[in-house]
XYZ file of C-alpha atoms in Angstrom:
775
model
C -31.873 20.901 -9.985
C -29.804 22.775 -12.517
C -29.005 22.003 -16.128
C -25.423 22.987 -16.932
C -24.593 25.040 -20.003
C -21.158 24.766 -21.568
C -19.301 28.024 -22.138
C -15.956 29.181 -23.465
C -13.014 28.474 -21.173
C -10.849 31.380 -22.267
C -9.883 32.506 -18.761
C -7.531 29.568 -18.253
C -3.838 29.817 -18.990
C -2.515 26.422 -20.033
C 1.066 25.233 -20.208
C 2.797 22.652 -22.331
C 5.998 22.194 -20.376
C 7.090 22.615 -16.796
C 10.561 22.642 -15.325
C 12.311 21.066 -12.387
C 12.386 23.236 -9.294
C 15.818 24.777 -8.809
C 16.070 27.353 -6.087
C 17.476 30.844 -6.582
C 20.289 32.639 -4.717
C 17.776 35.232 -3.538
C 15.562 32.626 -1.900
C 18.557 30.945 -0.268
C 19.845 34.255 1.123
C 16.489 34.915 2.718
C 16.503 31.438 4.219
C 20.046 31.966 5.547
C 18.963 35.145 7.282
C 16.039 33.435 8.992
C 17.875 30.275 9.989
C 20.751 32.242 11.522
C 18.310 33.585 14.109
C 16.422 30.342 14.812
C 16.836 28.232 17.922
C 16.895 24.433 17.727
C 13.342 24.361 19.086
C 12.152 26.749 16.388
C 13.804 24.673 13.692
C 12.241 21.454 14.934
C 8.862 23.182 15.044
C 9.124 23.840 11.312
C 9.387 20.079 10.810
C 6.105 19.360 12.617
C 2.577 19.251 11.228
C -0.589 18.820 13.288
C -4.267 18.463 12.460
C -6.530 21.463 12.977
C -8.809 19.627 15.442
C -5.905 19.638 17.876
C -6.309 23.408 18.209
C -10.127 23.431 18.136
C -12.376 24.228 21.083
C -14.142 21.453 22.966
C -14.231 17.740 22.402
C -10.721 16.337 22.329
C -7.809 16.044 19.917
C -9.949 14.026 17.531
C -12.949 16.329 17.164
C -14.137 19.831 18.021
C -17.395 21.488 18.960
C -19.571 23.116 16.304
C -19.443 25.793 15.124
C -15.703 25.335 14.940
C -13.518 27.847 16.765
C -9.805 28.005 17.480
C -8.917 27.315 21.118
C -6.438 30.087 22.104
C -4.894 27.893 24.820
C -4.158 25.049 22.418
C -2.915 27.498 19.810
C -0.499 28.821 22.438
C 0.690 25.274 23.047
C 1.092 24.258 19.399
C 2.409 27.540 17.994
C 3.650 29.312 21.107
C 5.366 26.462 22.930
C 6.319 24.099 20.113
C 6.708 26.664 17.286
C 4.870 24.349 14.879
C 5.209 25.359 11.239
C 2.423 23.420 9.527
C -1.261 22.573 10.066
C -3.487 20.318 7.972
C -6.938 18.902 7.469
C -10.470 20.100 8.149
C -12.241 20.187 11.492
C -14.660 17.380 12.319
C -14.153 15.801 8.897
C -16.620 18.240 7.318
C -16.267 20.745 4.480
C -16.199 24.443 5.438
C -17.128 27.599 3.572
C -14.496 29.973 2.259
C -15.594 32.421 4.973
C -14.830 29.912 7.718
C -11.516 28.938 6.147
C -10.463 32.580 5.904
C -11.246 33.171 9.569
C -9.479 30.007 10.799
C -6.298 30.486 8.838
C -6.022 34.184 9.544
C -6.052 33.418 13.292
C -3.407 30.701 12.877
C -1.148 32.860 10.722
C -1.378 35.901 12.966
C -0.334 33.795 15.963
C 2.551 32.197 14.041
C 3.857 35.522 12.770
C 3.729 36.975 16.255
C 5.608 33.995 17.697
C 8.295 33.236 15.106
C 7.807 35.609 12.186
C 7.413 32.537 9.977
C 4.026 31.782 8.363
C 2.348 28.407 8.779
C 2.159 26.059 5.803
C -1.449 24.803 5.645
C -2.155 21.606 3.703
C -5.329 19.872 2.570
C -6.444 17.011 0.325
C -7.817 18.662 -2.828
C -8.105 15.375 -4.663
C -10.796 15.972 -7.273
C -11.480 19.613 -6.636
C -11.368 21.567 -3.409
C -12.456 18.549 -1.372
C -13.101 20.287 1.917
C -14.676 23.571 0.798
C -18.447 23.883 0.458
C -19.545 25.214 -2.912
C -16.362 24.210 -4.714
C -16.101 22.522 -8.115
C -15.719 18.732 -8.125
C -14.159 16.826 -11.009
C -14.076 13.125 -11.766
C -11.753 11.253 -9.442
C -8.293 10.536 -10.863
C -9.269 7.191 -12.382
C -11.922 9.006 -14.430
C -9.513 11.758 -15.419
C -7.128 9.060 -16.640
C -9.944 7.581 -18.748
C -10.197 10.844 -20.686
C -6.640 10.353 -22.024
C -6.699 14.141 -22.196
C -3.805 15.890 -20.451
C -5.238 19.310 -21.299
C -8.376 18.546 -19.296
C -6.183 17.228 -16.478
C -4.194 20.451 -16.350
C -7.354 22.560 -16.522
C -8.927 20.586 -13.679
C -5.901 20.983 -11.427
C -5.700 24.682 -12.228
C -9.327 25.149 -11.187
C -8.710 23.114 -8.033
C -5.671 25.250 -7.239
C -7.645 28.473 -7.662
C -10.480 27.296 -5.442
C -8.126 25.904 -2.804
C -6.337 29.271 -2.703
C -9.762 30.882 -2.364
C -9.994 28.827 0.834
C -6.740 30.399 2.112
C -4.901 27.096 1.618
C -1.708 27.042 -0.523
C -0.787 23.328 -0.491
C -2.555 20.139 -1.592
C -1.675 16.503 -0.976
C -2.268 15.623 -4.607
C -1.896 14.134 -7.197
C -1.874 10.457 -6.277
C 0.576 8.616 -8.519
C 0.515 5.079 -7.203
C 0.087 2.643 -10.065
C -3.346 1.020 -9.744
C -2.258 -2.446 -10.821
C -4.426 -4.487 -8.424
C -8.207 -4.235 -8.808
C -8.707 -5.170 -5.147
C -6.913 -2.089 -3.807
C -9.366 0.371 -2.192
C -7.524 3.422 -3.542
C -7.615 2.280 -7.172
C -9.934 5.188 -7.993
C -7.423 7.687 -6.602
C -4.843 6.557 -9.170
C -4.413 7.183 -12.880
C -4.646 3.447 -13.518
C -2.191 0.652 -14.151
C 0.192 2.111 -16.728
C 3.384 3.972 -15.817
C 3.377 6.221 -18.894
C -0.278 7.263 -18.561
C 0.300 7.953 -14.858
C 3.369 10.047 -15.640
C 1.695 12.166 -18.319
C -1.434 12.826 -16.279
C 0.604 13.515 -13.140
C 2.877 16.028 -14.884
C -0.186 17.793 -16.306
C -1.761 17.871 -12.846
C 1.366 19.242 -11.175
C 1.679 22.006 -13.773
C -2.017 22.783 -13.372
C -1.601 23.129 -9.620
C 1.703 25.035 -9.598
C 2.141 26.709 -12.972
C 5.482 26.656 -14.762
C 7.660 28.630 -12.349
C 8.239 26.535 -9.222
C 10.089 29.383 -7.496
C 7.104 31.685 -7.775
C 3.913 29.709 -7.618
C 1.610 32.712 -7.727
C -1.549 33.706 -5.888
C -3.867 31.591 -8.034
C -1.810 28.394 -7.784
C -0.801 26.043 -4.999
C 1.997 23.595 -4.304
C 1.419 19.985 -5.327
C 2.447 17.026 -3.193
C 3.006 13.898 -5.279
C 2.068 10.742 -3.396
C 2.476 8.047 -2.120
C 6.117 7.417 -2.943
C 6.075 4.561 -3.988
C 4.650 1.078 -4.653
C 1.711 1.794 -2.366
C -0.854 0.561 -4.899
C 0.240 -3.063 -5.172
C -0.006 -4.615 -1.686
C 0.262 -8.395 -1.750
C -3.051 -8.748 0.092
C -4.835 -6.087 -1.956
C -5.624 -4.295 1.292
C -4.678 -0.734 2.129
C -1.385 0.002 3.909
C -0.199 -3.592 3.812
C 3.205 -4.757 2.527
C 4.138 -4.914 -1.140
C 6.685 -7.152 -2.852
C 8.018 -5.495 -6.012
C 10.983 -6.530 -8.111
C 13.821 -4.032 -8.261
C 13.236 -3.843 -12.010
C 9.564 -2.920 -11.728
C 10.283 -0.541 -8.878
C 12.710 1.470 -10.981
C 11.122 1.036 -14.405
C 7.442 1.500 -13.587
C 6.635 2.666 -10.067
C 9.382 5.302 -9.945
C 8.679 6.799 -13.365
C 5.613 8.955 -12.532
C 7.466 10.444 -9.561
C 10.584 11.087 -11.622
C 8.561 12.760 -14.359
C 6.588 14.890 -11.909
C 9.781 16.203 -10.327
C 11.994 16.564 -13.399
C 9.352 17.598 -15.953
C 6.569 18.992 -13.759
C 8.574 20.718 -11.052
C 6.725 19.123 -8.113
C 7.594 20.929 -4.882
C 6.754 18.238 -2.343
C 6.408 14.484 -2.018
C 4.575 12.242 0.438
C 6.050 8.894 1.435
C 4.286 5.548 1.111
C 2.622 4.400 4.341
C 3.505 0.783 3.718
C 6.420 -1.584 3.378
C 8.249 -2.500 0.164
C 10.252 -5.713 0.095
C 10.400 -5.769 3.880
C 11.580 -2.160 4.291
C 9.250 0.505 5.727
C 9.323 3.389 3.250
C 9.332 6.009 6.001
C 12.638 4.555 7.196
C 14.125 3.848 3.761
C 17.203 6.083 3.266
C 17.846 4.598 -0.163
C 14.429 5.486 -1.605
C 13.950 8.814 0.165
C 17.413 10.339 0.154
C 19.396 8.539 -2.541
C 16.756 8.060 -5.237
C 14.861 11.332 -4.728
C 17.093 13.941 -3.124
C 20.437 12.862 -4.582
C 19.691 11.159 -7.907
C 17.005 13.669 -8.928
C 18.488 16.709 -7.134
C 15.086 17.272 -5.543
C 15.146 20.402 -3.362
C 11.543 20.173 -2.172
C 9.896 18.764 0.950
C 9.346 15.111 1.815
C 6.390 14.752 4.184
C 5.116 11.686 6.009
C 1.623 10.366 5.639
C -0.811 10.418 8.560
C 0.799 9.183 11.811
C 3.363 7.070 9.987
C 6.175 7.801 12.422
C 4.106 6.051 15.077
C 3.480 3.194 12.637
C 7.193 2.415 12.532
C 6.847 1.578 16.195
C 3.344 0.217 16.757
C 2.713 -1.494 13.416
C 6.065 -2.326 11.850
C 7.891 -3.080 15.128
C 11.146 -1.546 13.971
C 12.057 0.041 17.267
C 11.241 -0.211 20.953
C 10.040 3.338 21.471
C 8.721 6.466 19.783
C 12.094 8.142 20.049
C 13.648 5.435 17.929
C 10.927 5.832 15.294
C 11.531 9.584 15.037
C 15.265 8.995 14.690
C 14.800 6.446 11.900
C 12.438 8.577 9.825
C 14.321 11.873 10.077
C 17.676 10.259 9.328
C 16.115 8.443 6.362
C 15.203 11.792 4.791
C 11.788 12.851 6.133
C 11.582 16.664 6.321
C 8.080 17.287 7.658
C 6.189 14.981 10.022
C 2.401 14.713 9.737
C 2.161 13.634 13.325
C -0.864 14.613 13.612
C -1.789 14.514 17.346
C 1.292 13.561 19.373
C 2.867 16.699 20.838
C 5.852 14.651 22.002
C 7.358 14.838 18.529
C 9.026 18.234 18.947
C 10.721 17.628 22.309
C 11.666 14.129 21.199
C 13.468 15.382 18.095
C 15.164 18.172 20.076
C 16.444 15.546 22.495
C 17.739 13.364 19.650
C 19.693 16.289 18.201
C 21.214 17.185 21.554
C 22.258 13.557 22.030
C 23.888 13.458 18.591
C 21.475 10.784 17.293
C 20.183 13.096 14.574
C 22.833 15.406 13.095
C 22.204 19.140 13.041
C 22.969 19.075 9.337
C 19.887 16.888 8.799
C 17.721 19.340 10.745
C 19.082 22.311 8.825
C 18.474 20.575 5.519
C 14.861 19.754 6.416
C 14.099 23.242 7.733
C 15.654 24.848 4.668
C 13.372 22.764 2.468
C 10.275 23.759 4.439
C 11.192 27.459 4.401
C 12.004 27.233 0.702
C 8.494 25.968 0.013
C 6.990 28.815 2.030
C 8.987 31.373 0.044
C 8.006 29.750 -3.240
C 4.363 30.076 -2.215
C 4.768 33.731 -1.320
C 3.607 33.141 2.252
C 6.146 35.501 3.792
C 4.777 38.345 1.664
C 1.116 37.314 1.993
C 0.334 34.702 4.658
C -3.458 35.096 4.368
C -5.889 36.880 2.082
C -9.525 37.668 1.396
C -11.813 35.160 -0.297
C -13.161 38.115 -2.288
C -9.946 38.056 -4.315
C -11.242 34.846 -5.951
C -14.525 35.729 -7.670
C -14.383 32.655 -9.942
C -14.776 30.268 -6.984
C -17.530 27.778 -7.808
C -18.235 29.603 -11.064
C -20.059 28.387 -14.164
C -16.737 28.574 -16.000
C -15.224 26.090 -13.582
C -18.334 23.915 -13.717
C -18.063 23.730 -17.505
C -14.580 22.250 -17.249
C -15.743 19.681 -14.707
C -18.649 18.721 -16.963
C -16.314 18.394 -19.963
C -14.047 16.118 -17.922
C -16.998 13.967 -16.862
C -18.156 13.787 -20.506
C -14.806 12.536 -21.746
C -14.297 10.095 -18.884
C -17.400 8.016 -19.579
C -16.362 4.745 -21.195
C -18.728 2.719 -23.366
C -17.786 -0.948 -22.976
C -20.623 -2.679 -24.830
C -23.327 -1.568 -27.249
C -25.018 -4.633 -28.639
C -27.324 -4.037 -31.598
C -26.626 -0.293 -31.309
C -28.932 -0.127 -28.315
C -27.488 3.254 -27.500
C -28.186 6.081 -27.836
C -31.723 5.927 -26.443
C -34.287 7.635 -28.628
C -36.165 10.646 -27.327
C -39.603 9.799 -26.009
C -38.599 6.356 -24.755
C -39.910 5.147 -21.404
C -37.089 4.414 -18.961
C -36.821 2.717 -15.583
C -33.803 3.827 -13.561
C -32.884 1.164 -11.021
C -30.074 0.031 -8.764
C -28.412 1.376 -5.599
C -26.406 4.030 -7.479
C -29.334 5.463 -9.429
C -30.332 8.333 -7.141
C -27.241 9.181 -5.092
C -24.804 12.060 -5.273
C -22.620 10.223 -2.768
C -21.911 7.351 -5.141
C -21.186 9.720 -8.043
C -18.466 11.451 -6.031
C -16.899 8.735 -3.891
C -14.500 9.392 -1.041
C -12.607 12.650 -0.460
C -15.856 14.503 -1.152
C -16.827 17.022 1.538
C -15.557 14.427 4.039
C -13.001 11.649 4.126
C -15.367 8.743 3.365
C -17.799 10.812 1.296
C -20.683 10.059 3.654
C -21.625 13.741 3.959
C -22.034 14.402 0.219
C -25.822 14.606 0.367
C -25.517 17.505 2.857
C -23.632 19.598 0.310
C -24.593 18.437 -3.196
C -28.356 18.798 -3.376
C -28.151 21.397 -6.171
C -26.651 18.809 -8.531
C -28.337 15.969 -10.393
C -28.274 12.293 -9.541
C -28.476 9.881 -12.470
C -32.240 9.611 -12.055
C -32.694 13.381 -11.906
C -30.417 13.956 -14.902
C -32.333 11.400 -16.981
C -35.602 13.092 -16.037
C -34.177 16.384 -17.286
C -32.926 14.797 -20.496
C -35.845 12.529 -21.436
C -38.735 14.207 -19.596
C -39.955 13.562 -16.075
C -43.043 11.732 -17.341
C -40.867 9.251 -19.262
C -38.446 8.319 -16.470
C -39.277 6.524 -13.244
C -37.212 5.238 -10.367
C -37.388 2.003 -8.431
C -34.018 0.959 -6.977
C -34.623 -2.669 -6.026
C -31.430 -2.570 -3.974
C -30.227 0.279 -1.744
C -27.162 0.931 0.384
C -27.323 1.239 4.139
C -26.054 4.803 4.196
C -25.261 4.824 7.918
C -23.326 1.564 7.733
C -20.109 0.301 6.168
C -19.743 1.046 2.464
C -20.624 -2.536 1.481
C -23.757 -2.851 3.621
C -27.125 -2.930 1.876
C -30.711 -2.813 3.049
C -33.092 -5.711 2.521
C -33.633 -5.885 -1.254
C -36.960 -5.112 -2.903
C -36.236 -6.639 -6.269
C -39.878 -7.432 -6.950
C -40.742 -3.727 -6.962
C -38.118 -3.036 -9.613
C -39.321 -5.924 -11.753
C -42.919 -4.679 -11.541
C -41.838 -1.159 -12.452
C -40.193 -2.468 -15.627
C -43.473 -3.706 -17.052
C -44.352 -0.585 -19.013
C -40.940 0.807 -19.992
C -38.802 0.540 -23.111
C -35.401 0.469 -21.365
C -33.955 -0.306 -17.971
C -30.930 1.749 -16.890
C -29.453 -0.321 -14.079
C -26.981 1.662 -11.982
C -24.779 -0.640 -9.932
C -21.348 -0.579 -8.331
C -20.140 0.669 -4.972
C -21.021 3.110 -2.246
C -18.339 5.632 -1.273
C -15.280 4.649 0.731
C -11.696 5.704 1.158
C -8.447 4.036 2.203
C -8.558 1.198 4.756
C -12.348 1.285 5.375
C -12.685 0.399 1.682
C -10.878 -2.940 1.971
C -12.789 -5.917 0.555
C -12.723 -9.697 0.718
C -14.599 -10.385 -2.529
C -14.156 -8.500 -5.809
C -17.516 -9.525 -7.232
C -20.500 -7.218 -7.016
C -22.829 -7.881 -4.104
C -25.197 -10.819 -4.413
C -28.178 -8.452 -4.155
C -27.005 -6.428 -7.147
C -26.323 -9.540 -9.211
C -29.776 -10.922 -8.416
C -31.374 -7.585 -9.314
C -29.698 -7.644 -12.732
C -30.755 -11.229 -13.409
C -34.344 -10.492 -12.414
C -34.533 -7.456 -14.673
C -33.108 -9.455 -17.588
C -36.033 -11.850 -17.241
C -38.459 -9.010 -18.002
C -37.196 -9.061 -21.571
C -36.559 -5.334 -21.535
C -33.166 -4.146 -22.824
C -30.981 -3.514 -19.782
C -28.186 -0.942 -19.860
C -25.621 -1.555 -17.123
C -24.124 1.615 -15.670
C -21.043 0.894 -13.563
C -20.504 3.561 -10.899
C -17.549 2.185 -8.985
C -14.117 3.062 -7.687
C -12.537 -0.209 -8.779
C -13.621 -2.804 -11.356
C -16.035 -5.163 -9.599
C -16.572 -8.461 -11.367
C -19.585 -8.580 -13.690
C -18.832 -11.864 -15.492
C -22.155 -13.479 -14.595
C -24.365 -10.556 -15.658
C -22.472 -8.918 -18.533
C -23.545 -11.307 -21.320
C -27.262 -10.434 -21.080
C -26.729 -6.680 -20.859
C -27.484 -4.819 -24.077
C -25.011 -2.085 -23.193
C -22.385 -1.479 -20.498
C -21.122 1.975 -19.514
C -18.335 2.651 -17.005
C -18.675 6.076 -15.370
C -16.121 5.521 -12.542
C -16.604 8.290 -9.914
C -17.460 11.241 -12.172
C -18.169 13.952 -9.585
C -21.106 16.313 -9.258
C -21.669 16.547 -13.011
C -21.549 12.809 -13.618
C -25.312 12.386 -13.782
C -25.601 15.110 -16.420
C -22.712 13.650 -18.407
C -24.247 10.167 -18.399
C -27.625 11.526 -19.493
C -25.982 13.288 -22.429
C -24.228 10.070 -23.458
C -27.383 7.959 -23.170
C -29.327 10.432 -25.314
C -26.586 10.808 -27.899
C -26.036 14.495 -27.153
C -22.492 13.491 -26.217
C -20.484 10.793 -27.975
C -18.535 8.719 -25.405
C -14.755 8.801 -25.791
C -13.353 7.409 -22.539
C -10.879 4.531 -22.525
C -10.184 2.080 -19.728
C -7.066 3.092 -17.753
C -6.812 -0.423 -16.350
C -7.472 -4.008 -17.372
C -11.002 -4.953 -16.293
C -10.735 -8.441 -14.755
C -13.119 -11.277 -15.431
C -12.091 -13.572 -12.584
C -10.732 -12.817 -9.142
C -7.927 -15.299 -9.702
C -7.169 -13.800 -13.106
C -5.894 -10.347 -12.188
C -3.393 -9.189 -14.810
C -2.133 -5.959 -16.349
C -1.816 -5.294 -20.061
C 1.994 -4.955 -19.846
C 2.499 -8.460 -18.532
C 5.300 -10.822 -19.486
C 4.758 -13.314 -22.314
C 4.867 -16.183 -19.821
C 1.922 -14.774 -17.898
C -0.533 -15.332 -20.722
C 0.590 -18.267 -22.857
C -1.641 -18.821 -25.846
C -2.222 -22.515 -26.334
C -0.673 -25.574 -24.695
C 2.875 -26.816 -24.456
C 3.713 -30.075 -26.157
C 4.608 -33.113 -24.071
C 3.471 -34.606 -20.828
C 2.821 -31.384 -18.959
C 0.425 -28.565 -19.839
C 1.929 -25.311 -18.664
C -0.582 -23.048 -20.383
C -1.301 -19.842 -18.474
C -4.128 -18.142 -20.316
C -5.808 -15.289 -18.469
C -9.206 -14.143 -19.625
C -10.158 -10.510 -19.006
C -13.510 -8.735 -19.227
C -12.147 -5.715 -21.104
C -8.532 -4.789 -21.983
C -6.594 -1.678 -21.027
C -7.328 1.196 -23.397
C -10.659 -0.242 -24.524
C -13.670 1.961 -25.192
C -16.370 2.242 -27.839
C -17.884 5.211 -29.653
C -21.097 6.006 -31.507
C -18.948 6.539 -34.578
C -16.082 4.645 -36.192
C -12.489 5.638 -36.881
C -10.224 4.343 -39.617
C -6.421 4.352 -39.282
C -4.195 4.457 -42.366
C -0.843 5.551 -43.755
C 1.270 4.778 -40.683
C 4.759 6.234 -41.173
C 7.943 6.083 -39.093
C 10.779 8.449 -39.954
C 13.529 6.116 -38.686
C 13.416 2.413 -39.431
C 16.842 2.139 -37.774
C 17.728 4.066 -34.635
C 20.151 4.372 -31.742
C 20.094 5.772 -28.219
C 19.413 9.497 -28.163
C 17.332 9.498 -31.331
C 13.840 10.936 -31.564
C 11.521 8.742 -33.620
C 8.578 10.490 -35.277
C 5.467 8.462 -36.044
C 2.519 9.746 -38.059
C -0.833 8.178 -38.899
C -3.982 9.329 -40.659
C -7.194 8.989 -38.656
C -10.606 9.424 -40.281
C -14.060 9.588 -38.727
C -15.938 7.152 -40.952
C -19.232 7.357 -39.075
C -22.187 9.715 -39.066
C -21.587 11.673 -35.863
C -18.742 13.756 -34.473
C -16.463 11.959 -32.083
C -13.251 12.040 -30.090
C -10.562 9.408 -30.309
C -7.605 8.642 -28.070
C -4.849 7.778 -30.540
C -2.391 5.492 -28.741
C 1.101 4.328 -29.682
C 2.223 0.973 -28.292
C 5.620 -0.700 -28.584
C 6.710 -4.316 -28.231
C 10.312 -5.391 -27.750
C 10.367 -8.582 -29.798
C 13.511 -10.191 -28.335
C 15.399 -9.075 -25.219
C 17.937 -10.468 -22.754
C 15.240 -10.242 -20.059
C 11.733 -11.370 -20.938
C 10.085 -8.179 -22.253
C 6.620 -6.850 -21.530
C 4.244 -7.873 -24.300
C 3.446 -4.230 -25.045
C 3.859 -0.758 -23.546
C 2.018 2.501 -24.080
C 4.515 5.079 -25.381
C 2.440 8.076 -26.506
C -1.161 9.214 -26.944
C -3.137 12.168 -28.208
C -6.858 12.948 -27.940
C -8.379 14.262 -31.165
C -11.841 15.402 -32.251
C -13.215 14.756 -35.728
C -16.427 15.635 -37.541
C -18.108 12.974 -39.741
C -15.919 12.316 -42.760
C -13.069 14.437 -41.406
C -9.498 13.117 -41.499
C -6.410 14.370 -39.711
C -2.779 13.335 -39.486
C -1.648 12.648 -35.942
C 2.073 12.961 -35.243
C 3.593 11.333 -32.171
C 7.171 11.449 -30.944
C 8.964 8.555 -29.289
C 12.332 8.959 -27.599
C 14.520 6.007 -28.448
C 15.736 5.976 -24.853
C 12.176 5.261 -23.702
C 12.424 1.840 -25.322
C 15.094 0.882 -22.786
C 14.388 -1.459 -19.882
C 16.004 -1.957 -16.483
C 18.345 -4.926 -16.467
C 19.121 -7.389 -13.677
C 21.743 -4.990 -12.297
C 19.298 -2.112 -12.033
C 20.773 -0.270 -15.042
C 18.787 1.111 -17.944
C 19.520 -0.884 -21.108
C 18.616 -0.336 -24.745
C 19.455 -3.465 -26.717
C 20.066 -4.025 -30.383
C 17.080 -5.669 -32.012
C 13.599 -5.244 -33.435
C 10.645 -3.386 -31.969
C 7.058 -3.469 -33.151
C 5.138 -0.177 -33.129
C 1.339 -0.201 -33.254
C -1.177 2.620 -33.656
C -4.769 1.468 -33.974
C -4.657 -1.608 -36.210
C -1.523 -0.479 -38.067
C 1.924 -1.924 -37.353
C 5.503 -1.055 -38.312
C 8.767 -2.673 -37.263
C 11.876 -0.650 -36.416
C 15.360 -1.746 -35.358
C 17.806 -0.525 -32.736
C 21.284 -0.802 -34.254
C 23.413 -0.476 -31.123
C 23.159 -1.571 -27.509
C 23.603 1.015 -24.751
C 23.742 0.550 -20.979
C 23.491 3.669 -18.830
C 25.998 3.987 -15.991
C 23.590 6.045 -13.878
C 20.347 4.846 -12.313
C 18.403 7.338 -14.418
C 18.664 7.739 -18.190
């Protein structure tokens, strides 16, 4: 097992600002020339995307024989007969080497160029690194990246992922995920940047720029196109279960769920967008003309590609029951604004759409618009000039430089939630028992989208990295650290299945140690297979914690989980609690450094950690959702909600003092820029990093305001005794809210601004209502 050394990251080129993609006359002339020569069948083919297993030898459409090889007959069908313009995914749900990727894609591209002269657009899920390439660099999942509150690290991570995905001959990723994770039950919570719209927007813009660079019309050979997903409202299903309907007010839809997508397009220059698989307010998103065409293509002047999610045309028919046949589903989706259909198996799509056009059910103008968007993306990626390339052009693939960035991200993601009696850091030479089902597993450190969809193949690829147990042995000495899990997962079963517990063995092993590091949480899962019926931790894990408490040894709870599982019954007796989320291949090393004090934790919760299953709430709730105290009179309408830990919470081994809060405008109007400054001092004995956050509260509004909203943040690093002045900018327009008519409104009145424990009040002197849907 290797010990990672941090090195200088000078090879990266970072950006501060992006720009919205606006095509050039040169690109459009090239597209005109191509489209003038295309038949209807060739145009429709550019709107189709199929999975690579469909063109693999052996098996069937759902899997291929190993070693994977392209089936020339199926390639003739998909590319030759149907002129398909896009392929996705990995064969047999298993990561491939860069050598294999180069061979596969070269064959596909050569066949496409021979048939149509148009290169194929290959897409993959590079969600926390190059997910489906062996030997690639894995970062913390998005929820952990959000916990860093560090947009520079986010951009660096996406830039590394782009480089290594390009090294795999793939120019397009279905990332970042920008669904607001506002329901702890949702199985894709860990794929989000958390519950807050502003944090999501800032991290998403940084990710898009990291993937694409700052010139959307010329992405470059070391970058790839981003695909922002899943537009929108996907993360708040009423049931908490994946791909089930959501009910969202028009106000929240526009004000919160839309904002990260707007920012990623307008400020980040995102080149593609994936639609939400579910239903919002009774309308299937894949058939929603208003959300797809009006809000995105018209209101934002988006000239990129809108792609479906997996098999969601079929879902309009078989799941949502919107039409009697497949033909009707295709018609609905294309006319709503879908440009590229991730079918991924049904070869009837192309002839069906051709038939619809010939019958006048889908206008030719809609086809031409979609094809133009797809070709535009291919030109922006340089695929016409260079449709495939050699992996040897990417010598930094899987490099120590890339690993150092992933380790830094894991370091800053770790969130210290409790440290009673300064139990941490653990002193060198201490005897430690490492226990729990997550203590010796690379699978649980990575989660889903790791070498395979569900993450079940991680152990086949990640043996060179350190589990928590192995990392603690490296840090504290093998003789001082022992392992007895007490509870283990059934690795060949569903993610929630566990083997018969052996709690007594763990209790016995604790007899001669100084500390117990109890690693609990979840096994890996992804999407619908990760649905749950109970948010609490498993009974076995709860009983293990209680039994270890009875030994009298200080127990440090390490939470390795994709969503916040309830710990109410075991948290009080824990001496320390650390949330590591899904930190990736360097998560064990990062945790060991935090436990030893070599690294000072600086992560902050990107969501509200619930205490009760019936007490799920977000920090930006309405005043009426959390009434403090009781109403007078005959009826008690109190609505207090107790949480385990609040949004933005996180401890450090040092302390920070805030002082001298200044605001340059005590009175303001729409269009103003308000500058806020505050002095922050490290008043402790060790160096530390601090996420400085600016919150606002609208004190009185015509619609009940959120109690507080995050408006700006900056991550700083201070040595002991060091002080710095942090300056944050707030656009006055960002204090507006969406009114009952769907219009942005900034009202006259007072606003409270808070940074740390310091508060100032400012006043808007004039009401403004925007005539357009966007400010």
